[in-house]
């Protein structure tokens, strides 16, 4: 189980590091990134949000809010998660996506826990929150799928977003369970079989916040690189929604390659409070999961 | 959707913005305007004679919001922007038929 | 209630305000804007070459009034602001659903 | 008639005006405004501390046009003003009941 706990920490740290690293190149094109950085591979903050080095954005903060709600209730608690999202929104975070903001406001104003279906909800704002969901449900894919959709529908109600969340959850479960990369690839092929637009074998370089572009970017670079650092550097240098593609790649690569593969320089640069909290949440969530063997 | 147009005293802008952000509203468009009304401008000395400046600088906030949030927003702005002194300003509500987010082409309340 | 939005030549502001106050109307909100239309901007010399400034400074008056005063106000503004030369401007009338006086919370035509 | 109110990034004004003139539209009223939203202002150094400017300069175009041209104009402005980056702005469409050309007294769509 110790391996599981270490990989859980790597998953959550991967999310935060990918977020902090990618935030610098968010909304830039590959050409602009090359002109400014040659290769962007250091956690230096800046970017369109004028971040301090190691500062994270909504990708990590919403995940932390979700994890805190689950941990303080001792289990899944959708209303608690929604309340934490409201508290977070009012704390003047450095960024909030417009779709997430709408869903949180509708909960705050009308108590709505599920946003109605919307064509425009195929963004990656729900998929980016999957780390705590996956860690809470290690060993129970059915619970993971149910919770994935229920937390997603707080802000995003669209089949492409739902499918993306479930696939990310499954890949984290499998990676923490020490599967090999062919197994992970098979899981992505199941997603592509259901929704052909996710196909990524002829990657076109689109890295926008459209969940299809986001996952194509993550999968393309995950399967064409050999370690955690190489994967994240490749992803964030593609620009676009780089903090979120970085965060999702970080979750999966963290789970797969483990703690030792995370570059020490990135761990040190990550905001210290964030680093302590995500590592603690990872362990506590894993200990709540079926794999912990606790009665 | 409705446009809520608020003409307020300039020093009240931050209070109003903060209160709106507690309601989860962070998007708005602001301009500087000159107000004429019952509030008198101050007098200025110019070449030895005193002149009444007849307008007062005001700030105008334009906020487009979904129809079901109008009452709450109007109440909040009125409460925050009020000092009880002449010249506190006005709130006008009018209809908006279409809205578009230029960056994405999204339309309707999702574009706000 | 209606909003009467008048885009006029800046030097006409005082004439229009005076005429409105003769109708008992003293409250309005004014802003400086740039007009584009058939009227050509003047040319300026810049580094030895002549450039056409393509906009013209205008003043915009926003007046919210009870519906039954609209015709009289539109007629008055048009008469006062008119010089007969291109670029005199426009008057646009639109609907206002709610109005609030911030100082007192009064609503409706009494708040104007 | 409809008023099409476009809040755009200032450097996009010329592109939008050029595209509109290709549609035969040359009359409009423009003002400088401050935008608040997701786009962050730059930071400034003041007495040794860094401050985030919380608004972004935007330009607002007000265009009153006949109702049957709205879709085409909205589509055109959205396409021209879009950069794909946060802060590109909004387009709001609302109703105009009456319009007058001050110079001639003409009313209705002929006055535009
Ligand atoms: N009829 C109106 N239409 C548009 N704006 C108005 C109108 N009346 C007043 N205002 C705006 O409201 C501001 C406050 O009005 P004023 O008469 O000084 O005080 P109060 O609203 O407290 O009675 C003015 O400076 C002006 O900007
Ligand atoms: N379609 C329009 N929508 C909004 N404002 C307009 C429009 N057309 C003209 N304007 C405003 O009216 C002013 C006068 O227009 P212009 O064409 O120069 O002269 P005229 O109204 O005398 O024919 C312009 O400077 C601009 O501020
Ligand atoms: N609800 C609103 N009402 C009026 N103007 C708004 C509103 N929301 C945003 N704006 C204007 O649109 C501009 C762009 O908004 P922003 O949130 O920064 O980016 P985007 O529209 O690309 O999501 C703002 O600077 C502001 O001028
Ligand atoms: Mg982010
Ligand atoms: Mg992002």
XYZ file of C-alpha atoms and ligand atoms in Angstrom:
714
model
C 0.000 0.000 0.000
C 2.997 2.301 0.508
C 3.608 2.270 -3.238
C 0.007 3.299 -3.696
C 0.433 6.205 -1.271
C 3.614 7.354 -2.998
C 1.939 7.252 -6.407
C -1.091 9.063 -5.018
C 1.196 11.869 -3.869
C 2.887 11.898 -7.267
C -0.515 12.185 -8.949
C -1.587 15.228 -6.961
C 1.874 16.839 -7.104
C 1.864 16.240 -10.862
C -1.365 18.217 -11.107
C 0.034 21.182 -9.155
C 3.386 21.187 -10.946
C 1.792 20.922 -14.387
C -0.495 23.823 -13.470
C 2.344 26.040 -12.182
C 4.649 25.203 -15.088
C 2.025 25.557 -17.822
C 0.553 28.789 -16.463
C 3.582 30.640 -17.842
C 2.788 29.591 -21.420
C -1.029 29.600 -21.214
C -2.575 31.219 -24.319
C 0.757 31.426 -26.145
C 1.384 29.721 -29.479
C 4.292 27.261 -29.927
C 6.045 29.881 -32.077
C 5.758 32.560 -29.414
C 6.975 30.173 -26.715
C 9.993 29.227 -28.817
C 10.801 32.880 -29.498
C 10.614 33.825 -25.844
C 11.998 30.748 -24.067
C 13.517 28.453 -26.699
C 12.199 25.663 -24.462
C 10.108 26.496 -21.405
C 11.179 24.107 -18.657
C 11.439 26.156 -15.465
C 8.775 27.134 -12.949
C 9.028 30.928 -13.184
C 5.476 32.218 -12.840
C 4.565 35.204 -15.019
C 2.202 34.422 -17.858
C -1.064 36.257 -18.526
C -1.945 36.054 -14.823
C 1.314 37.661 -13.649
C 1.963 34.718 -11.287
C 4.719 34.401 -8.726
C 7.026 31.437 -9.415
C 5.403 28.263 -8.076
C 1.951 29.817 -7.793
C -0.924 27.602 -8.967
C -4.226 28.510 -10.628
C -7.836 27.331 -10.565
C -6.893 23.834 -11.764
C -5.154 23.045 -8.481
C -7.266 25.288 -6.245
C -10.586 23.770 -7.328
C -9.144 20.290 -6.852
C -7.978 21.242 -3.360
C -11.443 22.653 -2.537
C -13.042 19.412 -3.732
C -10.613 17.276 -1.731
C -11.129 19.328 1.448
C -14.913 18.872 1.252
C -14.618 15.125 0.831
C -12.103 14.797 3.652
C -14.056 16.925 6.111
C -17.183 14.838 5.440
C -15.309 11.560 5.484
C -16.688 10.648 2.069
C -18.437 11.919 -1.035
C -20.381 15.110 -0.284
C -21.550 17.003 -3.365
C -23.119 19.846 -1.418
C -19.926 20.255 0.622
C -17.920 20.438 -2.602
C -20.324 23.058 -3.999
C -20.031 25.106 -0.785
C -16.250 24.958 -0.967
C -16.355 26.124 -4.580
C -18.411 29.149 -3.460
C -15.953 29.961 -0.664
C -13.109 29.648 -3.144
C -14.832 31.897 -5.717
C -15.330 34.613 -3.109
C -11.678 34.439 -2.034
C -10.745 36.329 -5.219
C -8.738 33.548 -6.848
C -6.225 34.461 -9.523
C -8.499 33.062 -12.252
C -11.898 31.377 -12.671
C -13.088 29.931 -15.968
C -16.337 31.477 -17.197
C -18.181 28.130 -17.289
C -17.028 27.229 -13.763
C -18.018 30.677 -12.498
C -21.535 30.321 -13.909
C -22.088 26.924 -12.313
C -20.782 28.096 -8.939
C -22.966 31.222 -9.059
C -26.055 29.188 -9.957
C -25.416 27.007 -6.922
C -24.845 30.064 -4.723
C -27.996 31.842 -5.934
C -30.420 28.936 -6.424
C -28.894 25.871 -4.759
C -28.527 24.179 -8.149
C -26.313 21.089 -7.886
C -26.511 20.070 -11.518
C -26.205 22.510 -14.392
C -28.463 21.782 -17.387
C -26.962 20.306 -20.557
C -25.220 22.950 -22.643
C -23.486 22.720 -26.014
C -20.842 25.117 -24.724
C -19.920 22.907 -21.728
C -17.345 20.782 -23.566
C -14.471 22.632 -21.919
C -11.882 21.009 -19.635
C -12.928 22.674 -16.372
C -14.405 19.493 -14.889
C -11.729 17.147 -16.226
C -9.022 19.187 -14.515
C -10.559 18.360 -11.089
C -10.298 14.570 -11.402
C -7.247 13.906 -9.196
C -9.008 13.921 -5.791
C -11.973 11.999 -7.273
C -9.680 9.256 -8.568
C -7.705 9.037 -5.316
C -10.851 8.761 -3.167
C -12.135 5.843 -5.250
C -9.028 3.694 -5.804
C -10.243 0.153 -6.370
C -13.814 1.118 -7.267
C -14.174 2.216 -10.890
C -17.963 2.333 -10.679
C -17.861 4.802 -7.764
C -15.188 6.822 -9.590
C -17.446 7.140 -12.659
C -20.468 8.133 -10.599
C -18.564 10.765 -8.586
C -16.756 12.024 -11.680
C -20.032 12.865 -13.388
C -21.690 14.275 -10.301
C -18.823 16.717 -9.577
C -18.495 17.553 -13.278
C -22.171 18.484 -13.530
C -21.754 21.174 -10.888
C -20.337 23.255 -13.724
C -20.075 21.257 -16.969
C -22.853 19.117 -18.405
C -21.707 17.654 -21.711
C -21.020 14.034 -22.801
C -17.522 14.838 -24.080
C -16.540 16.343 -20.722
C -18.144 13.395 -18.859
C -16.263 10.856 -20.969
C -12.988 12.740 -20.515
C -13.399 12.798 -16.720
C -14.062 9.062 -16.554
C -11.137 8.228 -18.829
C -8.731 10.357 -16.769
C -10.019 8.652 -13.614
C -9.512 5.201 -15.092
C -5.984 6.010 -16.267
C -5.028 7.306 -12.808
C -6.434 4.145 -11.189
C -4.587 1.901 -13.627
C -1.314 3.818 -13.367
C -1.361 3.807 -9.562
C -2.055 0.090 -9.836
C 1.262 -0.193 -11.727
C -0.141 -1.091 -15.134
C 2.064 -0.747 -18.241
C 1.742 1.936 -20.920
C -0.019 -0.433 -23.359
C -2.832 -0.774 -20.846
C -3.111 3.011 -20.605
C -3.145 3.273 -24.382
C -5.920 0.677 -24.550
C -7.953 2.838 -22.176
C -7.568 5.848 -24.453
C -8.636 3.694 -27.409
C -11.870 2.891 -25.565
C -12.557 6.616 -25.311
C -11.779 7.096 -29.011
C -14.074 4.186 -29.887
C -16.937 5.926 -28.109
C -16.160 9.470 -29.344
C -14.035 9.468 -32.482
C -13.118 13.120 -32.174
C -10.680 12.237 -29.360
C -8.471 10.328 -31.844
C -4.887 11.564 -31.386
C -2.680 9.390 -33.584
C -2.351 12.190 -36.146
C -2.011 14.976 -33.604
C -2.684 18.395 -35.170
C -1.238 20.535 -32.393
C -4.536 21.934 -31.072
C -4.189 22.550 -27.331
C -7.205 24.744 -26.534
C -9.539 24.414 -23.556
C -11.974 22.389 -25.679
C -11.778 19.072 -23.820
C -11.076 17.148 -27.033
C -8.054 19.336 -27.856
C -6.890 19.125 -24.249
C -6.937 15.336 -24.084
C -5.447 14.899 -27.541
C -2.517 17.044 -26.425
C -2.080 15.151 -23.153
C -2.334 11.701 -24.763
C -0.131 12.528 -27.762
C 2.732 13.751 -25.598
C 2.284 11.152 -22.861
C 2.699 8.320 -25.346
C 5.582 9.905 -27.297
C 7.771 10.705 -24.277
C 9.601 8.503 -21.788
C 9.470 10.239 -18.411
C 7.546 12.719 -16.289
C 9.751 15.724 -17.074
C 9.883 15.101 -20.818
C 6.091 14.681 -20.927
C 5.291 17.894 -19.080
C 7.859 19.984 -20.960
C 6.452 18.786 -24.292
C 2.881 19.500 -23.249
C 3.424 23.034 -21.895
C 5.528 24.052 -24.920
C 2.483 23.394 -27.086
C 0.885 26.444 -25.413
C -2.880 26.904 -25.667
C -4.550 25.980 -22.388
C -1.108 25.013 -21.119
C -1.777 25.099 -17.385
C -4.660 22.645 -17.784
C -3.005 20.372 -20.339
C 0.030 20.498 -18.018
C -2.106 19.700 -14.963
C -3.871 16.730 -16.588
C -0.626 15.390 -18.067
C 0.923 15.866 -14.624
C -1.794 13.788 -12.928
C -1.432 10.876 -15.313
C 2.370 11.041 -15.661
C 2.706 11.453 -11.893
C 0.600 8.372 -11.270
C 2.494 6.400 -13.902
C 6.130 7.382 -13.315
C 5.908 7.849 -9.560
C 7.446 10.272 -7.058
C 11.075 9.691 -7.964
C 10.475 10.840 -11.524
C 9.382 14.303 -10.429
C 12.322 16.722 -10.876
C 13.469 18.023 -7.502
C 13.870 21.556 -8.885
C 10.162 21.665 -9.734
C 9.139 20.264 -6.342
C 11.190 22.931 -4.610
C 9.743 25.765 -6.689
C 6.136 24.764 -6.116
C 4.410 26.975 -3.544
C 5.198 25.361 -0.196
C 1.687 25.518 1.298
C 0.215 24.002 -1.856
C 2.821 21.254 -1.911
C 2.182 20.309 1.725
C -1.600 20.324 1.275
C -1.753 18.275 -1.920
C 0.613 15.641 -0.547
C -1.456 15.377 2.640
C -4.760 15.250 0.720
C -3.364 12.543 -1.553
C -2.492 10.332 1.394
C -5.739 11.006 3.282
C -7.909 10.418 0.211
C -6.102 7.180 -0.661
C -6.627 6.033 2.928
C -10.382 6.578 2.513
C -10.432 4.486 -0.655
C -11.391 0.794 -0.978
C -7.731 -0.114 -1.692
C -6.692 0.968 1.780
C -8.433 -2.112 3.128
C -9.869 -0.129 6.041
C -13.248 -1.475 7.178
C -30.780 39.589 -20.317
C -30.773 43.082 -18.827
C -28.318 45.955 -18.816
C -27.963 47.577 -15.387
C -26.486 51.032 -15.838
C -25.270 52.617 -12.566
C -24.179 56.252 -12.309
C -22.332 56.639 -9.015
C -19.879 58.839 -7.130
C -16.347 57.916 -8.279
C -15.028 57.012 -4.812
C -17.795 54.375 -4.534
C -16.485 52.307 -7.457
C -14.300 50.002 -5.368
C -17.036 49.319 -2.788
C -19.509 48.470 -5.522
C -17.026 46.222 -7.374
C -16.155 44.368 -4.172
C -19.819 43.799 -3.286
C -20.555 42.574 -6.825
C -17.660 40.140 -6.677
C -19.165 38.617 -3.517
C -22.190 37.896 -5.714
C -19.780 36.236 -8.151
C -19.953 39.101 -10.665
C -16.566 40.242 -11.956
C -17.293 41.419 -15.498
C -18.370 44.989 -16.228
C -17.547 48.039 -18.317
C -16.903 51.386 -16.637
C -16.653 54.919 -18.001
C -16.095 58.401 -16.639
C -18.994 60.774 -17.182
C -20.171 64.188 -16.070
C -23.266 64.419 -13.976
C -25.721 67.301 -13.955
C -28.509 67.392 -11.429
C -29.369 68.831 -8.083
C -25.855 68.410 -6.714
C -23.892 71.612 -7.302
C -20.373 71.630 -8.636
C -17.712 73.280 -6.528
C -16.606 76.828 -7.292
C -13.224 77.498 -8.818
C -11.203 80.676 -8.871
C -10.251 81.649 -12.406
C -8.618 84.954 -13.225
C -9.810 86.479 -9.982
C -13.483 85.530 -10.386
C -15.340 82.638 -8.813
C -16.974 80.208 -11.258
C -19.379 77.442 -10.406
C -18.350 74.264 -12.152
C -21.764 72.995 -13.085
C -21.024 69.359 -13.612
C -19.809 66.712 -11.203
C -17.542 63.843 -12.224
C -19.362 60.519 -11.955
C -18.517 56.957 -12.861
C -20.899 54.864 -14.963
C -20.937 51.072 -14.576
C -22.541 49.021 -17.338
C -23.317 45.473 -16.298
C -25.187 43.022 -18.483
C -26.631 40.175 -16.428
C -29.260 37.419 -16.683
C -32.768 38.710 -16.034
C -33.298 36.677 -12.873
C -30.411 38.410 -11.089
C -31.556 42.004 -11.654
C -33.384 42.635 -8.377
C -30.535 41.398 -6.259
C -27.919 43.390 -8.197
C -29.964 46.619 -8.134
C -30.499 46.283 -4.387
C -26.810 45.608 -3.788
C -25.555 48.549 -5.882
C -28.062 50.933 -4.285
C -26.972 49.890 -0.810
C -23.231 50.106 -1.546
C -23.290 53.351 -3.549
C -25.573 55.248 -1.154
C -24.150 57.956 1.128
C -27.485 59.700 1.743
C -26.128 62.946 0.237
C -27.431 64.602 -2.927
C -25.730 63.308 -6.062
C -25.425 59.643 -5.080
C -26.668 58.810 -8.582
C -29.071 56.562 -10.465
C -29.572 52.985 -11.581
C -31.330 52.341 -14.900
C -32.369 48.869 -16.104
C -33.045 48.127 -19.768
C -33.441 45.143 -22.047
C -30.635 43.423 -23.971
C -31.832 41.220 -26.824
C -28.581 39.507 -27.807
C -25.107 39.136 -26.311
C -21.944 37.655 -27.814
C -18.544 36.800 -26.297
C -16.187 37.967 -29.040
C -13.387 35.532 -28.134
C -15.469 32.373 -28.604
C -18.630 33.390 -30.458
C -20.726 32.122 -27.484
C -24.136 33.831 -27.310
C -26.817 34.397 -24.710
C -26.324 34.394 -20.928
C -23.342 32.027 -21.341
C -21.473 34.889 -23.010
C -21.668 37.150 -19.962
C -39.663 55.676 -18.909
C -37.439 56.363 -21.892
C -33.774 57.109 -22.348
C -33.109 59.916 -24.818
C -29.518 59.680 -26.030
C -28.327 62.805 -27.887
C -25.022 62.948 -29.761
C -24.299 66.615 -30.459
C -21.534 69.071 -31.339
C -19.670 69.963 -28.133
C -20.283 73.723 -28.372
C -24.037 73.049 -28.387
C -24.057 71.529 -24.892
C -24.824 74.752 -23.052
C -27.671 75.734 -25.426
C -29.241 72.315 -25.055
C -28.881 72.294 -21.235
C -30.394 75.769 -20.972
C -33.351 74.852 -23.163
C -33.931 71.653 -21.173
C -33.884 73.510 -17.897
C -36.622 75.775 -19.277
C -38.633 72.543 -19.607
C -37.802 71.812 -15.963
C -35.242 69.158 -16.811
C -31.951 69.546 -14.918
C -30.761 65.994 -14.472
C -28.654 64.306 -17.134
C -25.425 62.440 -17.650
C -22.931 63.642 -20.231
C -19.864 62.012 -21.774
C -17.260 62.876 -24.371
C -17.262 60.595 -27.378
C -15.745 60.383 -30.837
C -18.050 60.588 -33.796
C -17.500 58.921 -37.147
C -19.794 59.715 -40.029
C -20.002 61.869 -43.087
C -18.348 64.832 -41.366
C -14.613 64.784 -42.050
C -12.064 65.375 -39.362
C -9.578 68.187 -39.810
C -6.117 67.530 -41.155
C -3.073 67.756 -38.936
C 0.536 68.213 -39.808
C 2.700 65.473 -38.350
C 6.360 65.100 -39.261
C 5.870 67.102 -42.376
C 2.939 65.093 -43.744
C -0.746 65.961 -43.605
C -2.978 63.422 -41.842
C -6.777 63.346 -41.761
C -8.033 62.869 -38.224
C -10.922 60.586 -38.969
C -13.079 61.197 -35.946
C -14.785 64.280 -34.586
C -15.186 65.038 -30.890
C -18.872 64.937 -29.893
C -20.730 65.147 -26.619
C -23.319 62.537 -25.665
C -26.211 63.487 -23.381
C -28.122 60.662 -21.673
C -31.456 61.780 -20.262
C -33.948 59.412 -18.694
C -37.421 60.940 -18.655
C -41.081 59.920 -18.254
C -42.521 58.539 -21.482
C -44.999 61.377 -21.926
C -42.216 63.996 -22.190
C -40.335 62.308 -25.005
C -41.781 64.072 -28.021
C -41.329 67.501 -26.497
C -37.751 66.781 -25.419
C -36.729 65.281 -28.775
C -38.148 68.259 -30.612
C -36.392 70.710 -28.297
C -32.978 69.041 -28.513
C -33.186 68.755 -32.281
C -34.043 72.445 -32.599
C -31.310 73.628 -30.204
C -28.524 71.347 -31.440
C -29.138 71.944 -35.147
C -26.761 74.122 -37.180
C -27.777 72.718 -40.562
C -24.180 71.570 -41.197
C -23.104 67.953 -41.593
C -22.241 66.320 -38.286
C -24.948 67.918 -36.124
C -25.565 64.467 -34.678
C -28.332 62.059 -33.714
C -31.028 61.468 -31.127
C -31.894 57.877 -30.173
C -34.832 56.920 -27.925
C -34.981 53.598 -26.105
C -36.912 51.957 -23.308
C -35.937 51.985 -19.613
C -37.661 49.311 -17.529
C -36.634 50.374 -14.002
C -35.003 53.432 -12.438
C -33.728 53.959 -8.890
C -32.487 57.077 -7.064
C -29.521 55.725 -5.150
C -29.718 58.303 -2.351
C -33.262 57.381 -1.318
C -34.068 54.050 -2.951
C -37.051 55.728 -4.742
C -38.032 53.962 -7.935
C -39.924 54.796 -11.100
C -40.454 58.263 -12.606
C -40.153 59.878 -9.129
C -36.508 58.831 -9.078
C -35.641 60.894 -12.161
C -33.842 49.739 -35.352
C -31.262 48.203 -33.087
C -28.268 49.528 -31.196
C -25.224 47.261 -31.493
C -22.822 48.043 -28.654
C -19.342 46.519 -29.135
C -16.697 46.526 -26.410
C -13.386 45.648 -28.057
C -9.608 45.806 -27.625
C -8.473 49.321 -28.645
C -6.054 48.168 -31.347
C -8.960 46.429 -33.119
C -10.885 49.662 -33.771
C -9.395 50.292 -37.213
C -9.952 46.704 -38.414
C -13.568 46.823 -37.265
C -14.214 50.264 -38.850
C -12.677 49.122 -42.141
C -14.762 45.948 -42.226
C -17.940 47.913 -41.403
C -17.240 50.404 -44.152
C -17.013 47.483 -46.594
C -20.599 46.741 -45.519
C -21.418 50.376 -46.267
C -21.565 51.430 -42.618
C -19.604 54.586 -41.817
C -21.560 56.195 -39.009
C -20.870 55.266 -35.413
C -20.055 56.752 -32.025
C -16.999 55.569 -30.146
C -15.885 56.042 -26.532
C -13.003 54.940 -24.338
C -13.988 52.762 -21.417
C -12.382 50.593 -18.745
C -13.010 46.894 -18.857
C -13.143 44.561 -15.869
C -13.270 40.798 -16.344
C -10.925 37.816 -16.487
C -8.172 39.663 -18.320
C -5.611 40.960 -15.829
C -4.180 44.460 -15.896
C -0.404 44.757 -15.929
C 1.482 45.334 -12.699
C 3.063 48.675 -11.872
C 5.803 49.495 -9.421
C 4.808 52.192 -6.926
C 7.018 53.134 -3.995
C 8.834 49.831 -4.208
C 5.728 47.627 -4.171
C 4.084 45.938 -7.141
C 0.418 46.777 -7.801
C -1.909 45.029 -10.201
C -3.884 47.484 -12.320
C -7.320 45.954 -12.207
C -8.900 47.404 -15.318
C -8.018 47.222 -19.006
C -8.601 50.051 -21.490
C -11.263 49.081 -24.024
C -13.031 50.927 -26.793
C -16.836 50.928 -27.048
C -18.505 51.292 -30.455
C -22.183 52.265 -30.528
C -23.819 51.636 -33.878
C -27.508 52.134 -34.517
C -28.630 50.194 -37.593
C -31.784 48.858 -39.243
C -32.991 45.621 -37.669
C -32.420 43.540 -40.789
C -28.655 44.247 -40.759
C -28.049 43.093 -37.198
C -26.986 39.492 -37.817
C -24.527 40.439 -40.517
C -23.010 43.263 -38.442
C -22.702 41.143 -35.284
C -21.010 38.368 -37.221
C -18.620 40.799 -38.876
C -17.603 42.583 -35.679
C -17.097 39.290 -33.833
C -14.864 37.996 -36.619
C -12.796 41.189 -36.919
C -12.407 41.905 -33.215
C -11.527 38.341 -32.221
C -7.934 37.435 -31.326
C -8.846 34.278 -29.407
C -7.198 35.640 -26.258
C -9.082 36.490 -23.057
C -10.467 40.038 -23.027
C -11.549 40.278 -26.667
C -14.816 41.780 -25.424
C -18.583 41.634 -25.894
C -21.335 42.629 -28.324
C -24.739 43.643 -26.901
C -27.824 44.258 -29.073
C -30.765 46.296 -27.828
C -33.838 48.012 -29.199
C -34.028 51.635 -30.398
C -37.569 53.003 -30.660
C -36.917 56.327 -32.397
C -33.990 57.962 -34.196
C -33.579 61.536 -35.458
C -30.916 63.162 -37.645
C -30.438 66.513 -35.909
C -29.309 68.370 -39.051
C -32.495 67.645 -41.013
C -35.095 66.406 -38.542
C -35.370 63.128 -40.536
C -36.574 60.216 -38.452
C -36.462 56.418 -38.600
C -33.918 54.298 -40.475
C -33.338 57.113 -42.985
C -31.744 59.161 -40.204
C -28.983 56.590 -39.624
N -32.863 62.222 -15.698
C -31.595 61.776 -15.627
N -31.116 61.024 -16.630
C -29.837 60.542 -16.588
N -28.979 60.783 -15.562
C -29.432 61.541 -14.523
C -30.745 62.076 -14.506
N -30.902 62.794 -13.352
C -29.741 62.698 -12.685
N -28.845 61.952 -13.363
C -27.508 61.560 -12.905
O -27.583 61.276 -11.501
C -26.648 62.131 -10.783
C -27.228 62.532 -9.444
O -28.349 63.349 -9.608
P -28.672 64.536 -8.553
O -29.928 65.188 -9.018
O -27.449 65.412 -8.382
O -28.870 63.797 -7.133
P -29.910 62.726 -6.523
O -30.018 61.573 -7.491
O -29.246 62.345 -5.224
O -31.222 63.422 -6.319
C -26.392 63.297 -11.719
O -25.116 63.862 -11.441
C -26.467 62.633 -13.105
O -25.242 61.976 -13.446
N -25.417 54.739 -37.201
C -24.958 55.493 -36.187
N -24.976 55.010 -34.928
C -24.530 55.753 -33.895
N -24.026 57.012 -34.034
C -23.986 57.552 -35.277
C -24.443 56.820 -36.412
N -24.272 57.595 -37.523
C -23.735 58.762 -37.078
N -23.569 58.753 -35.756
C -23.100 59.864 -34.932
O -23.654 61.080 -35.469
C -22.612 62.004 -35.798
C -22.989 62.795 -37.025
O -23.066 61.969 -38.147
P -22.644 62.514 -39.619
O -22.853 61.389 -40.580
O -21.265 63.116 -39.547
O -23.605 63.726 -39.910
P -25.205 63.916 -40.084
O -25.894 63.232 -38.916
O -25.333 65.418 -40.057
O -25.592 63.321 -41.422
C -21.369 61.143 -35.973
O -20.208 61.919 -35.715
C -21.585 60.039 -34.923
O -21.214 60.480 -33.639
N -21.276 41.283 -17.726
C -20.646 42.252 -18.419
N -21.290 43.402 -18.720
C -20.682 44.373 -19.431
N -19.424 44.294 -19.903
C -18.727 43.168 -19.647
C -19.285 42.089 -18.891
N -18.354 41.099 -18.784
C -17.257 41.528 -19.442
N -17.465 42.763 -19.965
C -16.535 43.511 -20.807
O -15.884 42.572 -21.681
C -14.450 42.658 -21.526
C -13.822 41.285 -21.695
O -14.216 40.420 -20.663
P -13.210 39.277 -20.078
O -13.923 38.557 -18.984
O -11.877 39.923 -19.691
O -12.863 38.321 -21.308
P -13.688 37.347 -22.304
O -14.905 38.108 -22.795
O -12.678 37.071 -23.395
O -14.070 36.122 -21.535
C -14.254 43.276 -20.147
O -13.013 43.956 -20.088
C -15.443 44.234 -20.035
O -15.187 45.455 -20.717
Mg -6.005 27.693 -14.762
Mg -6.309 26.673 -18.079
